[in-house]
GROMACS .gro file of C-alpha atoms in nm:
model
  457
    1MET     CA    1   4.005   1.158  -3.697
    2SER     CA    2   4.018   1.263  -4.069
    3ASP     CA    3   4.126   1.630  -4.093
    4LYS     CA    4   3.874   1.739  -4.250
    5ARG     CA    5   3.557   1.927  -4.063
    6VAL     CA    6   3.290   1.718  -4.189
    7TYR     CA    7   2.902   1.766  -4.102
    8SER     CA    8   2.715   1.456  -4.215
    9ASP     CA    9   2.411   1.275  -4.115
   10ASN     CA   10   2.501   0.990  -4.320
   11PRO     CA   11   2.528   0.719  -4.056
   12ARG     CA   12   2.833   0.587  -4.228
   13VAL     CA   13   2.990   0.869  -4.154
   14LEU     CA   14   2.915   0.953  -3.850
   15ALA     CA   15   3.005   0.556  -3.734
   16VAL     CA   16   3.320   0.616  -3.916
   17GLN     CA   17   3.418   0.946  -3.663
   18THR     CA   18   3.231   0.800  -3.385
   19LEU     CA   19   3.469   0.498  -3.409
   20ALA     CA   20   3.779   0.713  -3.408
   21LYS     CA   21   3.671   0.939  -3.104
   22ILE     CA   22   3.616   0.618  -2.893
   23LYS     CA   23   3.994   0.515  -3.021
   24ASN     CA   24   4.118   0.839  -2.855
   25GLY     CA   25   3.981   0.710  -2.544
   26ALA     CA   26   3.579   0.835  -2.528
   27TYR     CA   27   3.337   0.640  -2.393
   28SER     CA   28   3.066   0.423  -2.657
   29ASN     CA   29   2.775   0.464  -2.483
   30LEU     CA   30   2.799   0.823  -2.434
   31GLN     CA   31   2.983   0.925  -2.744
   32LEU     CA   32   2.652   0.699  -2.941
   33ASN     CA   33   2.442   0.926  -2.763
   34GLN     CA   34   2.610   1.271  -2.777
   35VAL     CA   35   2.607   1.229  -3.197
   36ILE     CA   36   2.274   1.100  -3.251
   37LYS     CA   37   2.157   1.407  -2.996
   38GLN     CA   38   2.310   1.625  -3.280
   39HIS     CA   39   2.233   1.515  -3.580
   40GLN     CA   40   1.876   1.463  -3.734
   41LEU     CA   41   1.842   1.075  -3.802
   42GLY     CA   42   1.547   0.830  -3.810
   43GLU     CA   43   1.485   0.534  -3.650
   44ALA     CA   44   1.682   0.320  -3.914
   45ASP     CA   45   1.972   0.511  -3.929
   46LYS     CA   46   2.041   0.524  -3.559
   47ARG     CA   47   1.996   0.144  -3.546
   48LEU     CA   48   2.291   0.138  -3.831
   49LEU     CA   49   2.497   0.376  -3.653
   50THR     CA   50   2.463   0.145  -3.353
   51THR     CA   51   2.511  -0.115  -3.525
   52LEU     CA   52   2.813  -0.032  -3.633
   53VAL     CA   53   2.963   0.146  -3.384
   54TYR     CA   54   2.938  -0.141  -3.150
   55GLY     CA   55   3.002  -0.373  -3.405
   56VAL     CA   56   3.367  -0.278  -3.483
   57ILE     CA   57   3.447  -0.219  -3.120
   58GLN     CA   58   3.311  -0.611  -3.023
   59HIS     CA   59   3.518  -0.745  -3.307
   60ARG     CA   60   3.818  -0.587  -3.363
   61LEU     CA   61   4.156  -0.815  -3.309
   62THR     CA   62   3.889  -1.007  -3.557
   63PHE     CA   63   3.929  -0.741  -3.853
   64GLU     CA   64   4.272  -0.654  -3.713
   65TYR     CA   65   4.366  -1.002  -3.814
   66TRP     CA   66   4.179  -1.005  -4.163
   67LEU     CA   67   4.304  -0.630  -4.277
   68THR     CA   68   4.643  -0.717  -4.245
   69PRO     CA   69   4.764  -0.915  -4.502
   70PHE     CA   70   4.579  -0.637  -4.750
   71ILE     CA   71   4.790  -0.382  -4.571
   72GLY     CA   72   5.134  -0.505  -4.385
   73ASN     CA   73   5.331  -0.241  -4.290
   74LYS     CA   74   5.212   0.043  -4.470
   75LYS     CA   75   5.096   0.302  -4.266
   76ILE     CA   76   4.722   0.446  -4.247
   77ASP     CA   77   4.526   0.664  -4.138
   78ALA     CA   78   4.323   0.569  -3.796
   79TRP     CA   79   4.001   0.634  -4.004
   80VAL     CA   80   4.040   0.459  -4.265
   81ARG     CA   81   4.094   0.163  -4.082
   82GLU     CA   82   3.812   0.283  -3.917
   83LEU     CA   83   3.641   0.255  -4.234
   84LEU     CA   84   3.794  -0.030  -4.376
   85TYR     CA   85   3.618  -0.193  -4.032
   86THR     CA   86   3.299  -0.131  -4.047
   87ALA     CA   87   3.292  -0.217  -4.443
   88MET     CA   88   3.438  -0.562  -4.330
   89PHE     CA   89   3.173  -0.628  -4.050
   90GLN     CA   90   2.893  -0.559  -4.275
   91MET     CA   91   3.024  -0.817  -4.506
   92GLU     CA   92   3.103  -1.094  -4.221
   93PHE     CA   93   2.811  -0.988  -3.998
   94LEU     CA   94   2.483  -0.798  -4.169
   95ASP     CA   95   2.294  -1.013  -4.466
   96LYS     CA   96   2.034  -0.748  -4.525
   97ILE     CA   97   2.323  -0.544  -4.739
   98PRO     CA   98   2.429  -0.600  -5.032
   99GLU     CA   99   2.841  -0.657  -5.122
  100HIS     CA  100   2.783  -0.404  -5.410
  101ALA     CA  101   2.636  -0.107  -5.172
  102ILE     CA  102   2.873  -0.159  -4.888
  103PHE     CA  103   3.146  -0.129  -5.119
  104ASN     CA  104   2.964   0.193  -5.327
  105GLU     CA  105   2.880   0.369  -4.949
  106SER     CA  106   3.242   0.291  -4.814
  107ILE     CA  107   3.419   0.468  -5.097
  108GLU     CA  108   3.188   0.738  -5.052
  109VAL     CA  109   3.244   0.809  -4.708
  110ALA     CA  110   3.645   0.797  -4.802
  111LYS     CA  111   3.579   1.043  -5.016
  112ILE     CA  112   3.387   1.241  -4.778
  113LEU     CA  113   3.613   1.212  -4.539
  114GLY     CA  114   3.962   1.202  -4.765
  115HIS     CA  115   3.972   1.262  -5.131
  116VAL     CA  116   3.958   1.115  -5.406
  117GLY     CA  117   4.338   0.896  -5.355
  118THR     CA  118   4.171   0.794  -5.047
  119GLY     CA  119   3.866   0.651  -5.253
  120LYS     CA  120   4.063   0.480  -5.456
  121PHE     CA  121   4.306   0.287  -5.175
  122VAL     CA  122   3.977   0.156  -5.005
  123THR     CA  123   3.887   0.069  -5.369
  124ALA     CA  124   4.130  -0.086  -5.390
  125ILE     CA  125   4.183  -0.304  -5.060
  126LEU     CA  126   3.778  -0.373  -5.097
  127HIS     CA  127   3.843  -0.555  -5.438
  128ASN     CA  128   4.124  -0.724  -5.309
  129ILE     CA  129   3.878  -0.889  -5.009
  130ALA     CA  130   3.656  -0.958  -5.234
  131ARG     CA  131   3.875  -1.153  -5.469
  132GLN     CA  132   4.088  -1.282  -5.233
  133GLY     CA  133   3.851  -1.363  -4.959
  134LEU     CA  134   3.918  -1.330  -4.579
  135ARG     CA  135   4.180  -1.576  -4.368
  136ASP     CA  136   4.054  -1.839  -4.166
  137ILE     CA  137   4.049  -1.785  -3.799
  138ASP     CA  138   4.084  -2.159  -3.760
  139ASP     CA  139   4.416  -2.218  -3.921
  140ILE     CA  140   4.576  -2.016  -3.590
  141LYS     CA  141   4.703  -2.333  -3.393
  142ASP     CA  142   4.740  -2.195  -3.075
  143PRO     CA  143   4.411  -2.198  -2.908
  144ILE     CA  144   4.431  -1.921  -2.638
  145GLN     CA  145   4.535  -1.699  -2.971
  146ARG     CA  146   4.278  -1.844  -3.184
  147LEU     CA  147   3.989  -1.785  -2.910
  148SER     CA  148   4.154  -1.454  -2.870
  149ILE     CA  149   4.142  -1.343  -3.263
  150GLU     CA  150   3.762  -1.522  -3.270
  151LYS     CA  151   3.619  -1.340  -2.962
  152SER     CA  152   3.847  -1.036  -2.997
  153LEU     CA  153   3.931  -1.052  -2.637
  154PRO     CA  154   4.353  -0.985  -2.520
  155VAL     CA  155   4.514  -1.259  -2.471
  156TRP     CA  156   4.638  -1.150  -2.087
  157LEU     CA  157   4.198  -1.198  -2.048
  158ILE     CA  158   4.182  -1.474  -2.228
  159ASN     CA  159   4.470  -1.652  -2.022
  160GLU     CA  160   4.334  -1.502  -1.723
  161LEU     CA  161   4.010  -1.721  -1.750
  162VAL     CA  162   4.125  -1.996  -1.888
  163LYS     CA  163   4.345  -2.016  -1.545
  164GLN     CA  164   4.041  -1.982  -1.335
  165HIS     CA  165   3.761  -2.171  -1.526
  166GLY     CA  166   3.957  -2.366  -1.768
  167GLU     CA  167   3.966  -2.355  -2.175
  168GLU     CA  168   3.583  -2.556  -2.169
  169LYS     CA  169   3.413  -2.299  -1.929
  170THR     CA  170   3.607  -1.997  -2.073
  171ARG     CA  171   3.480  -2.089  -2.440
  172ALA     CA  172   3.116  -2.125  -2.262
  173LEU     CA  173   3.171  -1.787  -2.077
  174VAL     CA  174   3.304  -1.622  -2.398
  175GLU     CA  175   3.042  -1.699  -2.648
  176THR     CA  176   2.774  -1.473  -2.592
  177ILE     CA  177   3.038  -1.192  -2.470
  178ASN     CA  178   2.962  -1.002  -2.798
  179ASP     CA  179   2.560  -1.029  -2.828
  180ALA     CA  180   2.344  -0.724  -2.825
  181PRO     CA  181   2.233  -0.654  -2.467
  182SER     CA  182   1.844  -0.661  -2.356
  183GLN     CA  183   1.703  -0.394  -2.216
  184SER     CA  184   1.591  -0.440  -1.907
  185ILE     CA  185   1.383  -0.205  -1.684
  186ARG     CA  186   1.341  -0.237  -1.307
  187VAL     CA  187   0.952  -0.146  -1.160
  188ASN     CA  188   0.945   0.151  -0.938
  189THR     CA  189   0.733   0.029  -0.629
  190VAL     CA  190   0.743   0.319  -0.454
  191VAL     CA  191   0.505   0.479  -0.689
  192ALA     CA  192   0.394   0.195  -0.889
  193THR     CA  193   0.266  -0.175  -0.953
  194ASP     CA  194   0.421  -0.385  -1.194
  195ASP     CA  195   0.103  -0.405  -1.344
  196ASP     CA  196   0.052  -0.046  -1.364
  197VAL     CA  197   0.428  -0.028  -1.550
  198VAL     CA  198   0.355  -0.332  -1.806
  199LYS     CA  199   0.006  -0.182  -1.863
  200SER     CA  200   0.185   0.173  -1.903
  201LEU     CA  201   0.444   0.032  -2.137
  202GLU     CA  202   0.259  -0.177  -2.349
  203SER     CA  203  -0.041   0.127  -2.465
  204GLU     CA  204   0.279   0.236  -2.586
  205ASN     CA  205   0.314  -0.075  -2.831
  206TYR     CA  206   0.640  -0.192  -2.634
  207THR     CA  207   0.685  -0.512  -2.520
  208THR     CA  208   0.784  -0.672  -2.165
  209VAL     CA  209   0.849  -1.036  -2.074
  210LYS     CA  210   0.936  -1.097  -1.704
  211SER     CA  211   1.229  -1.166  -1.604
  212LEU     CA  212   1.393  -1.458  -1.460
  213VAL     CA  213   1.642  -1.302  -1.282
  214ALA     CA  214   1.555  -1.016  -1.070
  215ASP     CA  215   1.212  -0.904  -0.844
  216HIS     CA  216   1.044  -0.669  -1.007
  217ALA     CA  217   1.252  -0.653  -1.326
  218TYR     CA  218   1.110  -0.681  -1.663
  219ILE     CA  219   1.264  -0.690  -2.026
  220VAL     CA  220   1.196  -0.448  -2.276
  221SER     CA  221   1.187  -0.434  -2.637
  222GLY     CA  222   1.016  -0.243  -2.906
  223GLY     CA  223   1.167   0.136  -2.864
  224HIS     CA  224   1.427   0.324  -2.623
  225VAL     CA  225   1.227   0.286  -2.371
  226ALA     CA  226   1.356   0.608  -2.172
  227SER     CA  227   1.076   0.785  -2.391
  228SER     CA  228   0.806   0.582  -2.242
  229LYS     CA  229   0.564   0.771  -2.008
  230ALA     CA  230   0.627   0.528  -1.743
  231TYR     CA  231   1.032   0.641  -1.742
  232HIS     CA  232   0.884   1.027  -1.712
  233ASP     CA  233   0.666   0.992  -1.425
  234GLY     CA  234   0.949   0.748  -1.228
  235TRP     CA  235   0.759   0.442  -1.272
  236LEU     CA  236   1.076   0.235  -1.368
  237THR     CA  237   1.412   0.286  -1.428
  238ILE     CA  238   1.655   0.136  -1.676
  239GLN     CA  239   1.926  -0.095  -1.505
  240ASP     CA  240   2.083  -0.487  -1.582
  241GLU     CA  241   1.883  -0.749  -1.405
  242SER     CA  242   2.238  -0.907  -1.244
  243ALA     CA  243   2.239  -0.511  -1.129
  244MET     CA  244   1.903  -0.566  -0.913
  245LEU     CA  245   2.129  -0.864  -0.738
  246PRO     CA  246   2.297  -0.699  -0.502
  247VAL     CA  247   2.035  -0.484  -0.333
  248GLU     CA  248   1.824  -0.853  -0.346
  249SER     CA  249   2.068  -1.006  -0.055
  250MET     CA  250   2.083  -0.718   0.166
  251HIS     CA  251   1.804  -0.870   0.389
  252LEU     CA  252   1.647  -0.499   0.366
  253THR     CA  253   1.320  -0.578   0.599
  254ALA     CA  254   1.093  -0.270   0.835
  255GLU     CA  255   1.375  -0.298   1.112
  256VAL     CA  256   1.651  -0.205   0.912
  257LYS     CA  257   1.701   0.188   0.926
  258THR     CA  258   2.069   0.292   0.844
  259ILE     CA  259   2.228   0.194   0.528
  260LEU     CA  260   2.550   0.319   0.374
  261ASP     CA  261   2.602   0.308  -0.027
  262ALA     CA  262   2.975   0.345  -0.015
  263ALA     CA  263   3.025   0.360  -0.410
  264ALA     CA  264   2.719   0.484  -0.536
  265ALA     CA  265   2.678   0.696  -0.878
  266PRO     CA  266   2.502   0.718  -1.059
  267GLY     CA  267   2.249   0.559  -0.783
  268GLY     CA  268   2.121   0.249  -0.933
  269LYS     CA  269   2.139   0.093  -0.655
  270THR     CA  270   2.059   0.376  -0.453
  271THR     CA  271   1.720   0.411  -0.519
  272GLN     CA  272   1.645   0.052  -0.513
  273ILE     CA  273   1.741   0.045  -0.202
  274ALA     CA  274   1.481   0.324  -0.113
  275GLN     CA  275   1.211   0.148  -0.232
  276CYS     CA  276   1.250  -0.160  -0.002
  277ILE     CA  277   1.284   0.026   0.306
  278SER     CA  278   1.034   0.164   0.580
  279ALA     CA  279   0.971   0.521   0.476
  280ASP     CA  280   1.147   0.636   0.801
  281ALA     CA  281   1.486   0.461   0.760
  282LYS     CA  282   1.782   0.657   0.574
  283ILE     CA  283   2.023   0.608   0.345
  284THR     CA  284   2.317   0.755   0.296
  285ALA     CA  285   2.544   0.779  -0.028
  286LEU     CA  286   2.877   0.795  -0.085
  287ASP     CA  287   3.083   0.911  -0.405
  288ILE     CA  288   3.351   1.096  -0.414
  289HIS     CA  289   3.304   1.321  -0.736
  290GLU     CA  290   3.061   1.618  -0.746
  291HIS     CA  291   2.905   1.579  -1.087
  292LYS     CA  292   2.851   1.189  -0.969
  293ILE     CA  293   2.649   1.291  -0.652
  294LYS     CA  294   2.467   1.519  -0.905
  295LEU     CA  295   2.370   1.189  -1.085
  296ILE     CA  296   2.232   1.009  -0.751
  297ASN     CA  297   2.046   1.323  -0.636
  298ASN     CA  298   1.880   1.356  -0.998
  299ASN     CA  299   1.781   0.996  -1.014
  300ALA     CA  300   1.627   0.993  -0.654
  301GLN     CA  301   1.428   1.290  -0.774
  302ARG     CA  302   1.247   1.147  -1.054
  303LEU     CA  303   1.213   0.817  -0.894
  304HIS     CA  304   1.021   1.007  -0.584
  305VAL     CA  305   1.255   0.923  -0.282
  306ALA     CA  306   1.505   1.224  -0.257
  307ASP     CA  307   1.315   1.205   0.139
  308ARG     CA  308   1.495   0.890   0.220
  309ILE     CA  309   1.810   0.923   0.076
  310GLN     CA  310   2.117   1.179   0.185
  311THR     CA  311   2.416   1.210  -0.057
  312ARG     CA  312   2.766   1.315   0.034
  313ILE     CA  313   3.097   1.362  -0.139
  314LEU     CA  314   3.310   1.161   0.025
  315ASP     CA  315   3.620   0.930  -0.050
  316ALA     CA  316   3.472   0.523   0.083
  317ARG     CA  317   3.855   0.475   0.221
  318LYS     CA  318   3.760   0.735   0.482
  319VAL     CA  319   3.442   0.673   0.580
  320PRO     CA  320   3.553   0.578   0.955
  321ASN     CA  321   3.708   0.883   0.972
  322GLU     CA  322   3.411   1.124   0.866
  323ILE     CA  323   3.130   0.935   1.029
  324ASP     CA  324   3.030   0.800   1.380
  325THR     CA  325   2.684   0.624   1.228
  326LYS     CA  326   2.731   0.223   1.312
  327PHE     CA  327   2.508   0.085   1.011
  328ASP     CA  328   2.252  -0.194   0.995
  329ARG     CA  329   2.379  -0.224   0.643
  330ILE     CA  330   2.610  -0.119   0.394
  331LEU     CA  331   2.668  -0.223   0.033
  332VAL     CA  332   3.023  -0.181  -0.149
  333ASP     CA  333   2.934  -0.211  -0.529
  334ALA     CA  334   3.294  -0.120  -0.562
  335PRO     CA  335   3.480   0.047  -0.861
  336CYS     CA  336   3.618  -0.272  -1.085
  337SER     CA  337   3.750  -0.372  -1.412
  338GLY     CA  338   3.373  -0.380  -1.569
  339PHE     CA  339   3.448  -0.723  -1.764
  340GLY     CA  340   3.052  -0.824  -1.661
  341LEU     CA  341   3.016  -0.511  -1.857
  342LEU     CA  342   3.151  -0.610  -2.221
  343ARG     CA  343   2.812  -0.637  -2.428
  344ARG     CA  344   2.703  -0.267  -2.333
  345LYS     CA  345   3.075  -0.091  -2.304
  346PRO     CA  346   3.270  -0.318  -2.548
  347GLU     CA  347   3.559  -0.090  -2.552
  348ILE     CA  348   3.694  -0.174  -2.174
  349ARG     CA  349   3.847  -0.521  -2.327
  350TYR     CA  350   4.143  -0.290  -2.537
  351ASP     CA  351   4.157  -0.085  -2.203
  352LYS     CA  352   4.233  -0.276  -1.851
  353THR     CA  353   4.588  -0.445  -1.848
  354LEU     CA  354   4.610  -0.739  -1.571
  355GLU     CA  355   4.788  -0.448  -1.370
  356ASP     CA  356   4.475  -0.283  -1.382
  357VAL     CA  357   4.282  -0.543  -1.204
  358GLN     CA  358   4.553  -0.582  -0.924
  359ASN     CA  359   4.554  -0.258  -0.861
  360LEU     CA  360   4.111  -0.263  -0.901
  361ALA     CA  361   4.173  -0.601  -0.589
  362GLN     CA  362   4.366  -0.315  -0.414
  363LEU     CA  363   4.151  -0.060  -0.410
  364GLN     CA  364   3.876  -0.282  -0.320
  365PHE     CA  365   3.974  -0.419  -0.006
  366ASP     CA  366   4.083  -0.098   0.080
  367ILE     CA  367   3.690   0.020   0.067
  368LEU     CA  368   3.566  -0.276   0.279
  369ASP     CA  369   3.849  -0.318   0.550
  370SER     CA  370   3.793   0.081   0.576
  371VAL     CA  371   3.373   0.093   0.606
  372SER     CA  372   3.350  -0.258   0.743
  373GLN     CA  373   3.441  -0.041   1.112
  374ASN     CA  374   3.092   0.096   1.026
  375VAL     CA  375   2.909  -0.200   1.058
  376ALA     CA  376   2.675  -0.204   1.393
  377ASP     CA  377   2.703  -0.574   1.558
  378ASN     CA  378   2.408  -0.848   1.376
  379GLY     CA  379   2.460  -0.578   1.058
  380MET     CA  380   2.562  -0.674   0.696
  381MET     CA  381   2.794  -0.586   0.471
  382VAL     CA  382   2.728  -0.670   0.088
  383TYR     CA  383   3.012  -0.646  -0.157
  384SER     CA  384   2.911  -0.646  -0.525
  385THR     CA  385   3.120  -0.607  -0.836
  386CYS     CA  386   3.046  -0.594  -1.247
  387THR     CA  387   3.389  -0.807  -1.369
  388ILE     CA  388   3.430  -1.185  -1.350
  389LEU     CA  389   3.787  -1.205  -1.254
  390SER     CA  390   3.862  -1.388  -0.949
  391GLN     CA  391   4.099  -1.145  -0.814
  392GLU     CA  392   3.846  -0.883  -0.799
  393ASN     CA  393   3.576  -1.120  -0.662
  394ASP     CA  394   3.727  -1.436  -0.447
  395ASP     CA  395   4.068  -1.310  -0.348
  396VAL     CA  396   3.897  -0.966  -0.259
  397VAL     CA  397   3.639  -1.170   0.036
  398THR     CA  398   3.953  -1.378   0.102
  399LYS     CA  399   4.173  -1.135   0.225
  400PHE     CA  400   3.918  -0.947   0.401
  401LEU     CA  401   3.808  -1.251   0.598
  402LEU     CA  402   4.135  -1.300   0.705
  403ALA     CA  403   4.198  -1.005   0.843
  404HIS     CA  404   3.829  -0.933   1.001
  405THR     CA  405   3.789  -1.234   1.183
  406GLU     CA  406   3.453  -1.022   1.349
  407PHE     CA  407   3.258  -1.091   1.014
  408GLU     CA  408   3.157  -1.442   0.852
  409LEU     CA  409   3.021  -1.482   0.526
  410ILE     CA  410   2.674  -1.608   0.492
  411PRO     CA  411   2.469  -1.740   0.149
  412THR     CA  412   2.427  -1.475  -0.076
  413GLN     CA  413   2.049  -1.484  -0.162
  414THR     CA  414   1.806  -1.344  -0.425
  415VAL     CA  415   1.438  -1.293  -0.439
  416LYS     CA  416   1.423  -1.548  -0.749
  417ASN     CA  417   1.650  -1.801  -0.530
  418LEU     CA  418   1.941  -1.801  -0.829
  419LYS     CA  419   2.200  -2.097  -0.873
  420SER     CA  420   2.024  -2.253  -0.546
  421ASN     CA  421   2.232  -2.545  -0.562
  422ARG     CA  422   2.546  -2.363  -0.602
  423GLY     CA  423   2.800  -2.524  -0.369
  424GLU     CA  424   2.930  -2.125  -0.269
  425ASP     CA  425   2.847  -1.888  -0.024
  426VAL     CA  426   2.899  -1.607  -0.285
  427LEU     CA  427   2.734  -1.577  -0.597
  428HIS     CA  428   2.879  -1.568  -0.960
  429VAL     CA  429   2.641  -1.458  -1.250
  430TYR     CA  430   2.801  -1.484  -1.619
  431PRO     CA  431   2.710  -1.337  -1.912
  432ASN     CA  432   2.613  -1.688  -2.007
  433ASP     CA  433   2.452  -1.762  -1.764
  434TYR     CA  434   2.096  -1.558  -1.750
  435GLN     CA  435   2.228  -1.354  -2.101
  436THR     CA  436   2.267  -1.026  -1.885
  437ASP     CA  437   2.574  -0.835  -1.764
  438GLY     CA  438   2.827  -1.051  -1.563
  439PHE     CA  439   2.840  -0.966  -1.194
  440PHE     CA  440   2.933  -1.102  -0.848
  441VAL     CA  441   2.797  -1.082  -0.485
  442ALA     CA  442   2.911  -1.176  -0.176
  443THR     CA  443   2.763  -1.088   0.161
  444PHE     CA  444   2.895  -1.073   0.558
  445LYS     CA  445   2.711  -1.051   0.895
  446LYS     CA  446   2.925  -0.899   1.158
  447ARG     CA  447   2.896  -1.125   1.479
  448ALA     CA  448   2.811  -0.875   1.783
  449SER     CA  449   3.088  -0.774   1.970
  450ILE     CA  450   3.139  -0.912   2.344
  451ASP     CA  451   3.118  -0.671   2.633
  452THR     CA  452   3.411  -0.836   2.897
  453ALA     CA  453   3.328  -0.521   3.123
  454ASN     CA  454   2.971  -0.654   3.172
  455ILE     CA  455   3.112  -1.033   3.191
  456LYS     CA  456   3.055  -1.158   3.569
  457LYS     CA  457   3.374  -1.277   3.670
   0.00000   0.00000   0.00000
């Protein structure tokens, strides 16, 4: 970041400052929310700030490729690089801002955060870009390297996706990876109907479109839905459509009385389970962090389902030693690399490595291996991740089934019967399938154990 302590409500200044913080490890969504809360910004400036921040993160490798010929080996401050990236993003991806305005604003930001010399340096770079143009990505001969730069995804990730899906399917899969995510909501049927929520939102000038992916779900536009009365009253919660599918596949009926949510925070799926069960059923929701347990409790209170949920700080790998209950249903929405969430958390692509994925796969198996001991006979366990890599998905399922012959894999079924002709029991949802987050869902059923002592000889 710039050494100068600058307070400004200029969205371009804030974008550069925010990007510098994210580059140092802050999460994009949290950092953006914090900046917006701390500054007096109109709706247009909020949109510009958000667009610049996400745009630069999503295309960082592309901008690095374009900027390198103009910088060479010259060492420049990180924030200056971010500033130049914001300028290139506006030039290449936004069509309503004239080039002269982009140049003038960028040079002004350079002066605000730096000094006159910085302004001259940025001026020179921008004029050279305008004069010479940006080099063509199609000139990259290697197809993996070319796709990496084009979609701004690390080479190792492209390699893994091509290995698992082939080049054609990988290209289709990553084609929408940088699209803006939709704002989707789940109706809280404990206190409201779909019609109640739709009418309430439309009365505040939101537009709703019924989801084709999940039940009681809608795509909402026309403003930040967390500001709506329906949200405030607990009639709805914000949740991606594909994130609702693991709970849909749990076969929750009135006979299901005991449920374990093994990695529950922040509580989206926990509260979804709560609206699908009878009032006398109980959910045990676990997380290893106290502050995340508070998030679950807060969500449950807002959605009027706290009486159905018991939270507990516990590592899911310790469940058999700490909990005696045999549960009718267990949900393991496992910690994962999150590569299905690249639209919402674009910085993930730069933070994770193949070694991280392999370590997470071991953790996922360990959690499944542990909590499976607490599944009741004829009970079910659902395993889900928000990633698109087979190491954390199909490979974990295969390893678990080899170690646990008392479980069988059964077809994952959703309310809207997604991919009914898919030819496999597990459900893969890729970002390009329905314009949602990428998700994976597998459903296991525990066979009834045989009491050999009571079998007549």
